[in-house]
mmCIF file of C-alpha atoms in Angstrom:
data_model
loop_
_atom_site.group_PDB
_atom_site.id
_atom_site.type_symbol
_atom_site.label_atom_id
_atom_site.label_comp_id
_atom_site.label_asym_id
_atom_site.label_seq_id
_atom_site.Cartn_x
_atom_site.Cartn_y
_atom_site.Cartn_z
ATOM 1 C CA MET A 607 109.848 109.623 87.183
ATOM 2 C CA PHE A 608 108.333 112.867 88.440
ATOM 3 C CA VAL A 609 104.564 113.356 88.529
ATOM 4 C CA ALA A 610 102.606 116.549 89.002
ATOM 5 C CA ILE A 611 98.927 116.432 89.928
ATOM 6 C CA TYR A 612 96.890 119.564 89.233
ATOM 7 C CA ARG A 613 93.335 120.315 90.357
ATOM 8 C CA TRP A 614 90.860 123.012 89.342
ATOM 9 C CA ARG A 615 87.272 124.054 89.474
ATOM 10 C CA LEU A 616 86.227 125.374 86.067
ATOM 11 C CA HIS A 617 83.499 127.580 84.640
ATOM 12 C CA PRO A 618 81.135 124.982 83.105
ATOM 13 C CA GLU A 619 80.701 126.996 79.898
ATOM 14 C CA LEU A 620 84.503 127.077 79.379
ATOM 15 C CA GLU A 621 85.297 123.417 80.086
ATOM 16 C CA GLN A 622 85.651 122.485 76.405
ATOM 17 C CA ASP A 623 88.043 125.387 75.800
ATOM 18 C CA PHE A 624 90.074 124.286 78.831
ATOM 19 C CA ILE A 625 90.224 120.698 77.511
ATOM 20 C CA ALA A 626 91.407 121.918 74.096
ATOM 21 C CA ASN A 627 94.086 124.099 75.687
ATOM 22 C CA TRP A 628 95.217 121.289 77.996
ATOM 23 C CA HIS A 629 95.511 119.026 74.956
ATOM 24 C CA ARG A 630 97.686 121.576 73.109
ATOM 25 C CA ILE A 631 99.893 122.133 76.164
ATOM 26 C CA THR A 632 100.283 118.360 76.615
ATOM 27 C CA LEU A 633 101.321 117.904 72.969
ATOM 28 C CA LEU A 634 103.965 120.595 73.408
ATOM 29 C CA GLY A 635 105.098 118.871 76.609
ATOM 30 C CA VAL A 636 105.402 115.498 74.883
ATOM 31 C CA ALA A 637 107.510 117.143 72.169
ATOM 32 C CA ALA A 638 109.703 118.541 74.963
ATOM 33 C CA GLY A 639 110.155 115.161 76.684
ATOM 34 C CA SER A 640 107.076 114.761 78.883
ATOM 35 C CA GLY A 641 105.545 111.337 79.433
ATOM 36 C CA GLY A 642 102.166 112.864 78.616
ATOM 37 C CA SER A 643 99.199 113.603 80.820
ATOM 38 C CA SER A 644 95.702 112.467 81.685
ATOM 39 C CA LEU A 645 92.801 114.790 82.432
ATOM 40 C CA PHE A 646 89.912 113.698 84.647
ATOM 41 C CA LYS A 647 86.712 115.108 86.104
ATOM 42 C CA ASP A 648 85.758 113.775 89.515
ATOM 43 C CA THR A 649 82.244 113.118 90.815
ATOM 44 C CA GLU A 650 82.147 116.532 92.542
ATOM 45 C CA GLY A 651 83.018 118.437 89.357
ATOM 46 C CA CYS A 652 86.672 119.033 90.190
ATOM 47 C CA TRP A 653 89.093 118.652 87.254
ATOM 48 C CA VAL A 654 92.301 116.704 87.891
ATOM 49 C CA ALA A 655 95.318 116.327 85.609
ATOM 50 C CA ILE A 656 98.254 113.991 86.078
ATOM 51 C CA ALA A 657 101.400 114.873 84.129
ATOM 52 C CA ARG A 658 104.483 112.620 83.951
ATOM 53 C CA TRP A 659 108.053 113.795 83.461
ATOM 54 C CA THR A 660 111.461 112.147 83.527
ATOM 55 C CA SER A 661 112.471 114.603 86.267
ATOM 56 C CA ARG A 662 111.456 117.770 88.075
ATOM 57 C CA ALA A 663 114.161 119.604 86.085
ATOM 58 C CA ALA A 664 112.577 118.474 82.783
ATOM 59 C CA ARG A 665 109.223 119.898 83.876
ATOM 60 C CA GLU A 666 110.785 123.176 84.988
ATOM 61 C CA HIS A 667 112.592 123.445 81.649
ATOM 62 C CA PHE A 668 109.275 122.998 79.818
ATOM 63 C CA PHE A 669 107.676 125.752 81.918
ATOM 64 C CA GLN A 670 110.546 128.058 80.917
ATOM 65 C CA LEU A 671 109.919 127.202 77.250
ATOM 66 C CA MET A 672 106.215 127.923 77.669
ATOM 67 C CA GLU A 673 106.999 131.426 78.894
ATOM 68 C CA GLY A 674 109.598 132.089 76.198
ATOM 69 C CA ASP A 675 109.268 133.613 72.755
ATOM 70 C CA ASP A 676 108.436 130.252 71.131
ATOM 71 C CA ALA A 677 105.290 129.666 73.205
ATOM 72 C CA GLU A 678 101.944 129.878 71.417
ATOM 73 C CA PRO A 679 100.640 133.392 72.196
ATOM 74 C CA GLY A 680 97.828 133.435 74.727
ATOM 75 C CA MET A 681 97.653 129.674 75.347
ATOM 76 C CA ARG A 682 98.108 129.845 79.107
ATOM 77 C CA GLU A 683 95.900 132.919 79.331
ATOM 78 C CA ARG A 684 93.043 131.148 77.491
ATOM 79 C CA ALA A 685 93.344 128.161 79.805
ATOM 80 C CA ALA A 686 93.344 130.467 82.844
ATOM 81 C CA LEU A 687 90.040 132.098 81.796
ATOM 82 C CA ALA A 688 88.234 128.806 82.428
ATOM 83 C CA ILE A 689 89.512 128.463 85.996
ATOM 84 C CA ILE A 690 87.299 129.433 88.929
ATOM 85 C CA GLU A 691 89.657 127.980 91.551
ATOM 86 C CA ARG A 692 93.150 126.530 91.315
ATOM 87 C CA LEU A 693 93.847 124.035 94.086
ATOM 88 C CA PRO A 694 97.435 123.436 95.258
ATOM 89 C CA PRO A 695 99.329 121.009 92.998
ATOM 90 C CA GLN A 696 100.954 117.853 94.295
ATOM 91 C CA GLU A 697 104.483 117.023 93.168
ATOM 92 C CA LEU A 698 105.511 113.385 93.480
ATOM 93 C CA GLU A 699 108.873 111.652 93.074
ATOM 94 C CA SER A 700 108.521 108.060 91.907
ATOM 95 C CA VAL A 701 109.458 105.363 94.395
ATOM 96 C CA LEU A 702 108.005 102.376 92.530
ATOM 97 C CA ASP A 703 106.889 102.645 88.913
ATOM 98 C CA TYR A 704 104.774 99.825 87.486
ATOM 99 C CA TRP A 705 102.639 101.643 84.913
ATOM 100 C CA ALA A 706 101.588 99.144 82.273
ATOM 101 C CA PRO A 707 99.752 99.470 78.981
ATOM 102 C CA PHE A 708 96.130 98.410 79.047
ATOM 103 C CA PRO A 709 95.171 95.293 77.100
ATOM 104 C CA GLU A 710 93.919 96.143 73.599
ATOM 105 C CA SER A 711 90.283 95.440 74.481
ATOM 106 C CA ASN A 712 90.266 98.167 77.197
ATOM 107 C CA ALA A 713 92.279 100.692 75.154
ATOM 108 C CA ALA A 714 89.813 100.527 72.260
ATOM 109 C CA SER A 715 86.796 101.246 74.508
ATOM 110 C CA GLY A 716 88.381 104.351 76.066
ATOM 111 C CA SER A 717 87.962 103.104 79.624
#
């Protein structure tokens, strides 16, 4: 597994637009073979996303698709408008992978 961790500081008034765009991009990624993503906001107001892929090559292929003719016009540009600061991403190669589904009681509560 390959994981990319992204971090941003966002314009507060554009956070909801950023979330909606991240959701759309993630759905396209899942359709292209991604393992999905999670989006978080830390206690200092920094936004963090974790995206999972089968490989670095699969992620790079998705980025190529996103820039091609089939990409939704303006999606990346709309997401970029919300960003005040883009912090350097982290790219991680899996060494030990023990992700597990949450028990039903936790999944239903959203925590």
